Amino acid sequence: MALQVFKDYHERLQLQNPKRSFRLHRIDRPGLIIPVGHHLTIATQYHCLVERISCAAALLNISPRIEIPRNFFLVILGSSEEIGATEVS
């Protein structure tokens, strides 16, 4: 039986456990960051660029002057869903 040749580690990981494969996909779409306030109130919204996204993470490009809270909602423009998110780094 011939062994399959895999291009990278992510392909092997995806075959072993598809739910734990977190490959980032480049989407380059505008988005909104909606900070979560007291009692889930929305005071402000910030524009951002969602460069890459996976089922576990997203790479956002925002102005360095904006200080976002640890918890926020992310809305990718063109989609009606609000994604609950937490800042990691």
PDB file of N, CA and C in Angstrom:
ATOM      1  N   MET A   1       0.842  -1.175   0.000  1.00  0.00           N
ATOM      2  CA  MET A   1       0.000   0.000   0.000  1.00  0.00           C
ATOM      3  C   MET A   1       0.890   1.243   0.000  1.00  0.00           C
ATOM      4  N   ALA A   2       0.693   2.106  -0.949  1.00  0.00           N
ATOM      5  CA  ALA A   2       1.516   3.311  -1.072  1.00  0.00           C
ATOM      6  C   ALA A   2       1.065   4.350  -0.053  1.00  0.00           C
ATOM      7  N   LEU A   3       2.051   5.052   0.504  1.00  0.00           N
ATOM      8  CA  LEU A   3       1.746   6.126   1.446  1.00  0.00           C
ATOM      9  C   LEU A   3       1.466   7.405   0.682  1.00  0.00           C
ATOM     10  N   GLN A   4       0.483   8.144   1.156  1.00  0.00           N
ATOM     11  CA  GLN A   4       0.141   9.409   0.526  1.00  0.00           C
ATOM     12  C   GLN A   4       1.159  10.470   0.940  1.00  0.00           C
ATOM     13  N   VAL A   5       1.532  11.314   0.009  1.00  0.00           N
ATOM     14  CA  VAL A   5       2.456  12.404   0.306  1.00  0.00           C
ATOM     15  C   VAL A   5       1.628  13.644   0.606  1.00  0.00           C
ATOM     16  N   PHE A   6       1.888  14.256   1.755  1.00  0.00           N
ATOM     17  CA  PHE A   6       1.157  15.442   2.169  1.00  0.00           C
ATOM     18  C   PHE A   6       2.015  16.670   1.935  1.00  0.00           C
ATOM     19  N   LYS A   7       1.363  17.771   1.543  1.00  0.00           N
ATOM     20  CA  LYS A   7       2.084  19.002   1.265  1.00  0.00           C
ATOM     21  C   LYS A   7       2.619  19.644   2.537  1.00  0.00           C
ATOM     22  N   ASP A   8       1.847  19.620   3.598  1.00  0.00           N
ATOM     23  CA  ASP A   8       2.293  20.256   4.832  1.00  0.00           C
ATOM     24  C   ASP A   8       1.630  19.613   6.039  1.00  0.00           C
ATOM     25  N   TYR A   9       2.003  20.111   7.181  1.00  0.00           N
ATOM     26  CA  TYR A   9       1.490  19.590   8.449  1.00  0.00           C
ATOM     27  C   TYR A   9      -0.017  19.746   8.560  1.00  0.00           C
ATOM     28  N   HIS A  10      -0.573  20.849   8.030  1.00  0.00           N
ATOM     29  CA  HIS A  10      -2.013  21.099   8.144  1.00  0.00           C
ATOM     30  C   HIS A  10      -2.836  20.038   7.425  1.00  0.00           C
ATOM     31  N   GLU A  11      -2.347  19.540   6.312  1.00  0.00           N
ATOM     32  CA  GLU A  11      -3.094  18.483   5.609  1.00  0.00           C
ATOM     33  C   GLU A  11      -3.142  17.213   6.445  1.00  0.00           C
ATOM     34  N   ARG A  12      -2.034  16.865   7.070  1.00  0.00           N
ATOM     35  CA  ARG A  12      -2.021  15.674   7.926  1.00  0.00           C
ATOM     36  C   ARG A  12      -2.937  15.861   9.126  1.00  0.00           C
ATOM     37  N   LEU A  13      -2.878  17.052   9.734  1.00  0.00           N
ATOM     38  CA  LEU A  13      -3.721  17.337  10.882  1.00  0.00           C
ATOM     39  C   LEU A  13      -5.192  17.308  10.497  1.00  0.00           C
ATOM     40  N   GLN A  14      -5.525  17.832   9.334  1.00  0.00           N
ATOM     41  CA  GLN A  14      -6.911  17.866   8.895  1.00  0.00           C
ATOM     42  C   GLN A  14      -7.456  16.464   8.680  1.00  0.00           C
ATOM     43  N   LEU A  15      -6.645  15.565   8.159  1.00  0.00           N
ATOM     44  CA  LEU A  15      -7.112  14.199   7.959  1.00  0.00           C
ATOM     45  C   LEU A  15      -7.246  13.457   9.286  1.00  0.00           C
ATOM     46  N   GLN A  16      -6.352  13.716  10.228  1.00  0.00           N
ATOM     47  CA  GLN A  16      -6.413  13.040  11.518  1.00  0.00           C
ATOM     48  C   GLN A  16      -7.571  13.546  12.364  1.00  0.00           C
ATOM     49  N   ASN A  17      -7.778  14.856  12.365  1.00  0.00           N
ATOM     50  CA  ASN A  17      -8.842  15.436  13.159  1.00  0.00           C
ATOM     51  C   ASN A  17      -9.324  16.712  12.479  1.00  0.00           C
ATOM     52  N   PRO A  18     -10.311  16.632  11.604  1.00  0.00           N
ATOM     53  CA  PRO A  18     -10.713  17.791  10.811  1.00  0.00           C
ATOM     54  C   PRO A  18     -11.238  18.970  11.626  1.00  0.00           C
ATOM     55  N   LYS A  19     -11.770  18.731  12.828  1.00  0.00           N
ATOM     56  CA  LYS A  19     -12.290  19.838  13.623  1.00  0.00           C
ATOM     57  C   LYS A  19     -11.188  20.638  14.296  1.00  0.00           C
ATOM     58  N   ARG A  20      -9.957  20.142  14.320  1.00  0.00           N
ATOM     59  CA  ARG A  20      -8.862  20.856  14.960  1.00  0.00           C
ATOM     60  C   ARG A  20      -7.900  21.458  13.956  1.00  0.00           C
ATOM     61  N   SER A  21      -8.271  21.473  12.714  1.00  0.00           N
ATOM     62  CA  SER A  21      -7.439  22.079  11.684  1.00  0.00           C
ATOM     63  C   SER A  21      -7.841  23.535  11.542  1.00  0.00           C
ATOM     64  N   PHE A  22      -6.931  24.436  11.893  1.00  0.00           N
ATOM     65  CA  PHE A  22      -7.244  25.858  11.935  1.00  0.00           C
ATOM     66  C   PHE A  22      -6.469  26.620  10.871  1.00  0.00           C
ATOM     67  N   ARG A  23      -6.581  26.226   9.642  1.00  0.00           N
ATOM     68  CA  ARG A  23      -5.893  26.917   8.567  1.00  0.00           C
ATOM     69  C   ARG A  23      -6.547  28.277   8.335  1.00  0.00           C
ATOM     70  N   LEU A  24      -5.723  29.331   8.317  1.00  0.00           N
ATOM     71  CA  LEU A  24      -6.233  30.676   8.067  1.00  0.00           C
ATOM     72  C   LEU A  24      -6.472  30.872   6.571  1.00  0.00           C
ATOM     73  N   HIS A  25      -7.631  31.382   6.226  1.00  0.00           N
ATOM     74  CA  HIS A  25      -7.981  31.652   4.835  1.00  0.00           C
ATOM     75  C   HIS A  25      -7.985  33.156   4.611  1.00  0.00           C
ATOM     76  N   ARG A  26      -7.345  33.605   3.544  1.00  0.00           N
ATOM     77  CA  ARG A  26      -7.293  35.033   3.226  1.00  0.00           C
ATOM     78  C   ARG A  26      -8.624  35.437   2.613  1.00  0.00           C
ATOM     79  N   ILE A  27      -9.275  36.453   3.252  1.00  0.00           N
ATOM     80  CA  ILE A  27     -10.545  36.932   2.710  1.00  0.00           C
ATOM     81  C   ILE A  27     -10.501  38.421   2.385  1.00  0.00           C
ATOM     82  N   ASP A  28      -9.668  39.204   3.072  1.00  0.00           N
ATOM     83  CA  ASP A  28      -9.527  40.644   2.818  1.00  0.00           C
ATOM     84  C   ASP A  28     -10.877  41.334   2.626  1.00  0.00           C
ATOM     85  N   ARG A  29     -11.715  41.267   3.656  1.00  0.00           N
ATOM     86  CA  ARG A  29     -13.049  41.881   3.607  1.00  0.00           C
ATOM     87  C   ARG A  29     -13.160  42.942   4.700  1.00  0.00           C
ATOM     88  N   PRO A  30     -13.889  44.020   4.454  1.00  0.00           N
ATOM     89  CA  PRO A  30     -14.107  45.008   5.514  1.00  0.00           C
ATOM     90  C   PRO A  30     -15.006  44.427   6.595  1.00  0.00           C
ATOM     91  N   GLY A  31     -14.820  44.925   7.801  1.00  0.00           N
ATOM     92  CA  GLY A  31     -15.607  44.432   8.915  1.00  0.00           C
ATOM     93  C   GLY A  31     -15.856  45.515   9.944  1.00  0.00           C
ATOM     94  N   LEU A  32     -16.644  45.174  10.941  1.00  0.00           N
ATOM     95  CA  LEU A  32     -16.948  46.066  12.053  1.00  0.00           C
ATOM     96  C   LEU A  32     -16.584  45.372  13.351  1.00  0.00           C
ATOM     97  N   ILE A  33     -15.965  46.126  14.257  1.00  0.00           N
ATOM     98  CA  ILE A  33     -15.709  45.650  15.604  1.00  0.00           C
ATOM     99  C   ILE A  33     -16.698  46.373  16.505  1.00  0.00           C
ATOM    100  N   ILE A  34     -17.509  45.600  17.208  1.00  0.00           N
ATOM    101  CA  ILE A  34     -18.522  46.162  18.100  1.00  0.00           C
ATOM    102  C   ILE A  34     -18.140  45.765  19.526  1.00  0.00           C
ATOM    103  N   PRO A  35     -17.588  46.714  20.297  1.00  0.00           N
ATOM    104  CA  PRO A  35     -17.205  46.395  21.680  1.00  0.00           C
ATOM    105  C   PRO A  35     -18.428  46.045  22.528  1.00  0.00           C
ATOM    106  N   VAL A  36     -18.227  45.117  23.442  1.00  0.00           N
ATOM    107  CA  VAL A  36     -19.292  44.712  24.350  1.00  0.00           C
ATOM    108  C   VAL A  36     -19.194  45.588  25.585  1.00  0.00           C
ATOM    109  N   GLY A  37     -20.246  46.368  25.818  1.00  0.00           N
ATOM    110  CA  GLY A  37     -20.276  47.265  26.971  1.00  0.00           C
ATOM    111  C   GLY A  37     -21.021  46.656  28.143  1.00  0.00           C
ATOM    112  N   HIS A  38     -21.311  47.500  29.120  1.00  0.00           N
ATOM    113  CA  HIS A  38     -22.060  47.085  30.304  1.00  0.00           C
ATOM    114  C   HIS A  38     -23.459  46.634  29.883  1.00  0.00           C
ATOM    115  N   HIS A  39     -23.875  45.464  30.313  1.00  0.00           N
ATOM    116  CA  HIS A  39     -25.173  44.872  29.967  1.00  0.00           C
ATOM    117  C   HIS A  39     -25.344  44.745  28.446  1.00  0.00           C
ATOM    118  N   LEU A  40     -24.267  44.420  27.745  1.00  0.00           N
ATOM    119  CA  LEU A  40     -24.252  44.196  26.295  1.00  0.00           C
ATOM    120  C   LEU A  40     -24.716  45.413  25.492  1.00  0.00           C
ATOM    121  N   THR A  41     -24.435  46.604  25.975  1.00  0.00           N
ATOM    122  CA  THR A  41     -24.790  47.811  25.240  1.00  0.00           C
ATOM    123  C   THR A  41     -23.748  48.095  24.164  1.00  0.00           C
ATOM    124  N   ILE A  42     -24.188  48.731  23.096  1.00  0.00           N
ATOM    125  CA  ILE A  42     -23.303  49.087  21.990  1.00  0.00           C
ATOM    126  C   ILE A  42     -23.165  50.602  21.979  1.00  0.00           C
ATOM    127  N   ALA A  43     -21.970  51.095  22.286  1.00  0.00           N
ATOM    128  CA  ALA A  43     -21.744  52.541  22.307  1.00  0.00           C
ATOM    129  C   ALA A  43     -21.082  52.999  21.003  1.00  0.00           C
ATOM    130  N   THR A  44     -20.115  52.251  20.538  1.00  0.00           N
ATOM    131  CA  THR A  44     -19.373  52.641  19.338  1.00  0.00           C
ATOM    132  C   THR A  44     -19.124  51.426  18.461  1.00  0.00           C
ATOM    133  N   GLN A  45     -18.767  51.696  17.217  1.00  0.00           N
ATOM    134  CA  GLN A  45     -18.368  50.655  16.275  1.00  0.00           C
ATOM    135  C   GLN A  45     -17.099  51.119  15.586  1.00  0.00           C
ATOM    136  N   TYR A  46     -16.193  50.201  15.332  1.00  0.00           N
ATOM    137  CA  TYR A  46     -14.937  50.531  14.668  1.00  0.00           C
ATOM    138  C   TYR A  46     -14.827  49.737  13.371  1.00  0.00           C
ATOM    139  N   HIS A  47     -14.326  50.376  12.343  1.00  0.00           N
ATOM    140  CA  HIS A  47     -14.102  49.697  11.070  1.00  0.00           C
ATOM    141  C   HIS A  47     -12.759  48.995  11.105  1.00  0.00           C
ATOM    142  N   CYS A  48     -12.688  47.858  10.437  1.00  0.00           N
ATOM    143  CA  CYS A  48     -11.443  47.097  10.375  1.00  0.00           C
ATOM    144  C   CYS A  48     -11.384  46.364   9.042  1.00  0.00           C
ATOM    145  N   LEU A  49     -10.268  45.716   8.805  1.00  0.00           N
ATOM    146  CA  LEU A  49     -10.103  44.853   7.644  1.00  0.00           C
ATOM    147  C   LEU A  49      -9.823  43.454   8.165  1.00  0.00           C
ATOM    148  N   VAL A  50     -10.668  42.503   7.806  1.00  0.00           N
ATOM    149  CA  VAL A  50     -10.461  41.110   8.197  1.00  0.00           C
ATOM    150  C   VAL A  50      -9.570  40.492   7.124  1.00  0.00           C
ATOM    151  N   GLU A  51      -8.292  40.319   7.460  1.00  0.00           N
ATOM    152  CA  GLU A  51      -7.337  39.816   6.479  1.00  0.00           C
ATOM    153  C   GLU A  51      -7.428  38.300   6.324  1.00  0.00           C
ATOM    154  N   ARG A  52      -7.405  37.605   7.434  1.00  0.00           N
ATOM    155  CA  ARG A  52      -7.461  36.138   7.414  1.00  0.00           C
ATOM    156  C   ARG A  52      -8.413  35.659   8.499  1.00  0.00           C
ATOM    157  N   ILE A  53      -9.012  34.488   8.264  1.00  0.00           N
ATOM    158  CA  ILE A  53      -9.949  33.942   9.246  1.00  0.00           C
ATOM    159  C   ILE A  53      -9.910  32.419   9.190  1.00  0.00           C
ATOM    160  N   SER A  54     -10.124  31.795  10.335  1.00  0.00           N
ATOM    161  CA  SER A  54     -10.268  30.342  10.425  1.00  0.00           C
ATOM    162  C   SER A  54     -11.428  30.071  11.377  1.00  0.00           C
ATOM    163  N   CYS A  55     -11.640  28.806  11.690  1.00  0.00           N
ATOM    164  CA  CYS A  55     -12.733  28.493  12.611  1.00  0.00           C
ATOM    165  C   CYS A  55     -12.369  28.831  14.049  1.00  0.00           C
ATOM    166  N   ALA A  56     -11.111  29.207  14.314  1.00  0.00           N
ATOM    167  CA  ALA A  56     -10.699  29.507  15.684  1.00  0.00           C
ATOM    168  C   ALA A  56     -10.074  30.882  15.864  1.00  0.00           C
ATOM    169  N   ALA A  57      -9.741  31.573  14.780  1.00  0.00           N
ATOM    170  CA  ALA A  57      -9.034  32.849  14.924  1.00  0.00           C
ATOM    171  C   ALA A  57      -9.283  33.735  13.708  1.00  0.00           C
ATOM    172  N   ALA A  58      -8.950  35.011  13.886  1.00  0.00           N
ATOM    173  CA  ALA A  58      -9.021  35.964  12.782  1.00  0.00           C
ATOM    174  C   ALA A  58      -7.874  36.953  12.934  1.00  0.00           C
ATOM    175  N   LEU A  59      -7.343  37.389  11.819  1.00  0.00           N
ATOM    176  CA  LEU A  59      -6.301  38.405  11.792  1.00  0.00           C
ATOM    177  C   LEU A  59      -6.945  39.686  11.306  1.00  0.00           C
ATOM    178  N   LEU A  60      -7.001  40.695  12.206  1.00  0.00           N
ATOM    179  CA  LEU A  60      -7.682  41.946  11.910  1.00  0.00           C
ATOM    180  C   LEU A  60      -6.666  43.057  11.759  1.00  0.00           C
ATOM    181  N   ASN A  61      -6.938  43.969  10.848  1.00  0.00           N
ATOM    182  CA  ASN A  61      -6.101  45.141  10.647  1.00  0.00           C
ATOM    183  C   ASN A  61      -6.922  46.353  11.072  1.00  0.00           C
ATOM    184  N   ILE A  62      -6.494  46.995  12.175  1.00  0.00           N
ATOM    185  CA  ILE A  62      -7.204  48.165  12.695  1.00  0.00           C
ATOM    186  C   ILE A  62      -6.208  49.284  12.954  1.00  0.00           C
ATOM    187  N   SER A  63      -6.730  50.465  13.184  1.00  0.00           N
ATOM    188  CA  SER A  63      -5.885  51.615  13.488  1.00  0.00           C
ATOM    189  C   SER A  63      -5.193  51.394  14.837  1.00  0.00           C
ATOM    190  N   PRO A  64      -3.911  51.728  14.950  1.00  0.00           N
ATOM    191  CA  PRO A  64      -3.220  51.545  16.233  1.00  0.00           C
ATOM    192  C   PRO A  64      -3.728  52.490  17.320  1.00  0.00           C
ATOM    193  N   ARG A  65      -4.461  53.510  16.955  1.00  0.00           N
ATOM    194  CA  ARG A  65      -5.003  54.465  17.937  1.00  0.00           C
ATOM    195  C   ARG A  65      -6.243  53.935  18.645  1.00  0.00           C
ATOM    196  N   ILE A  66      -6.862  52.924  18.085  1.00  0.00           N
ATOM    197  CA  ILE A  66      -8.088  52.375  18.661  1.00  0.00           C
ATOM    198  C   ILE A  66      -7.725  51.337  19.716  1.00  0.00           C
ATOM    199  N   GLU A  67      -8.288  51.505  20.882  1.00  0.00           N
ATOM    200  CA  GLU A  67      -8.095  50.526  21.944  1.00  0.00           C
ATOM    201  C   GLU A  67      -9.391  49.737  22.094  1.00  0.00           C
ATOM    202  N   ILE A  68      -9.363  48.491  21.672  1.00  0.00           N
ATOM    203  CA  ILE A  68     -10.571  47.676  21.750  1.00  0.00           C
ATOM    204  C   ILE A  68     -10.566  46.888  23.054  1.00  0.00           C
ATOM    205  N   PRO A  69     -11.738  46.631  23.601  1.00  0.00           N
ATOM    206  CA  PRO A  69     -11.798  45.840  24.835  1.00  0.00           C
ATOM    207  C   PRO A  69     -11.489  44.374  24.551  1.00  0.00           C
ATOM    208  N   ARG A  70     -11.328  43.623  25.600  1.00  0.00           N
ATOM    209  CA  ARG A  70     -10.974  42.207  25.457  1.00  0.00           C
ATOM    210  C   ARG A  70     -12.079  41.418  24.736  1.00  0.00           C
ATOM    211  N   ASN A  71     -13.333  41.738  24.981  1.00  0.00           N
ATOM    212  CA  ASN A  71     -14.453  41.033  24.349  1.00  0.00           C
ATOM    213  C   ASN A  71     -15.182  41.960  23.397  1.00  0.00           C
ATOM    214  N   PHE A  72     -15.512  41.443  22.215  1.00  0.00           N
ATOM    215  CA  PHE A  72     -16.211  42.250  21.216  1.00  0.00           C
ATOM    216  C   PHE A  72     -16.913  41.334  20.234  1.00  0.00           C
ATOM    217  N   PHE A  73     -17.764  41.925  19.419  1.00  0.00           N
ATOM    218  CA  PHE A  73     -18.400  41.201  18.323  1.00  0.00           C
ATOM    219  C   PHE A  73     -17.723  41.623  17.032  1.00  0.00           C
ATOM    220  N   LEU A  74     -17.538  40.683  16.129  1.00  0.00           N
ATOM    221  CA  LEU A  74     -16.963  40.946  14.822  1.00  0.00           C
ATOM    222  C   LEU A  74     -18.024  40.676  13.769  1.00  0.00           C
ATOM    223  N   VAL A  75     -18.240  41.665  12.911  1.00  0.00           N
ATOM    224  CA  VAL A  75     -19.197  41.518  11.810  1.00  0.00           C
ATOM    225  C   VAL A  75     -18.419  41.691  10.516  1.00  0.00           C
ATOM    226  N   ILE A  76     -18.458  40.690   9.668  1.00  0.00           N
ATOM    227  CA  ILE A  76     -17.842  40.788   8.349  1.00  0.00           C
ATOM    228  C   ILE A  76     -18.897  41.355   7.417  1.00  0.00           C
ATOM    229  N   LEU A  77     -18.594  42.491   6.786  1.00  0.00           N
ATOM    230  CA  LEU A  77     -19.583  43.136   5.932  1.00  0.00           C
ATOM    231  C   LEU A  77     -19.952  42.210   4.780  1.00  0.00           C
ATOM    232  N   GLY A  78     -21.227  42.109   4.523  1.00  0.00           N
ATOM    233  CA  GLY A  78     -21.747  41.166   3.537  1.00  0.00           C
ATOM    234  C   GLY A  78     -22.334  39.943   4.211  1.00  0.00           C
ATOM    235  N   SER A  79     -22.088  39.810   5.511  1.00  0.00           N
ATOM    236  CA  SER A  79     -22.639  38.711   6.285  1.00  0.00           C
ATOM    237  C   SER A  79     -23.538  39.286   7.367  1.00  0.00           C
ATOM    238  N   SER A  80     -24.586  38.613   7.717  1.00  0.00           N
ATOM    239  CA  SER A  80     -25.511  39.126   8.725  1.00  0.00           C
ATOM    240  C   SER A  80     -25.203  38.607  10.127  1.00  0.00           C
ATOM    241  N   GLU A  81     -24.156  37.793  10.269  1.00  0.00           N
ATOM    242  CA  GLU A  81     -23.851  37.200  11.563  1.00  0.00           C
ATOM    243  C   GLU A  81     -22.886  38.061  12.367  1.00  0.00           C
ATOM    244  N   GLU A  82     -23.100  38.084  13.670  1.00  0.00           N
ATOM    245  CA  GLU A  82     -22.167  38.715  14.587  1.00  0.00           C
ATOM    246  C   GLU A  82     -21.402  37.592  15.283  1.00  0.00           C
ATOM    247  N   ILE A  83     -20.087  37.650  15.208  1.00  0.00           N
ATOM    248  CA  ILE A  83     -19.233  36.608  15.767  1.00  0.00           C
ATOM    249  C   ILE A  83     -18.691  37.111  17.098  1.00  0.00           C
ATOM    250  N   GLY A  84     -18.967  36.414  18.170  1.00  0.00           N
ATOM    251  CA  GLY A  84     -18.415  36.773  19.465  1.00  0.00           C
ATOM    252  C   GLY A  84     -16.919  36.469  19.476  1.00  0.00           C
ATOM    253  N   ALA A  85     -16.105  37.434  19.937  1.00  0.00           N
ATOM    254  CA  ALA A  85     -14.659  37.262  19.883  1.00  0.00           C
ATOM    255  C   ALA A  85     -14.005  37.782  21.152  1.00  0.00           C
ATOM    256  N   THR A  86     -12.806  37.277  21.420  1.00  0.00           N
ATOM    257  CA  THR A  86     -11.975  37.715  22.521  1.00  0.00           C
ATOM    258  C   THR A  86     -10.588  37.990  21.995  1.00  0.00           C
ATOM    259  N   GLU A  87     -10.027  39.134  22.383  1.00  0.00           N
ATOM    260  CA  GLU A  87      -8.682  39.493  21.934  1.00  0.00           C
ATOM    261  C   GLU A  87      -7.671  38.594  22.627  1.00  0.00           C
ATOM    262  N   VAL A  88      -6.758  38.048  21.825  1.00  0.00           N
ATOM    263  CA  VAL A  88      -5.720  37.183  22.382  1.00  0.00           C
ATOM    264  C   VAL A  88      -4.379  37.912  22.352  1.00  0.00           C
ATOM    265  N   SER A  89      -4.035  38.489  21.224  1.00  0.00           N
ATOM    266  CA  SER A  89      -2.767  39.240  21.147  1.00  0.00           C
ATOM    267  C   SER A  89      -2.888  40.317  20.109  1.00  0.00           C
TER     268      SER A  89
END
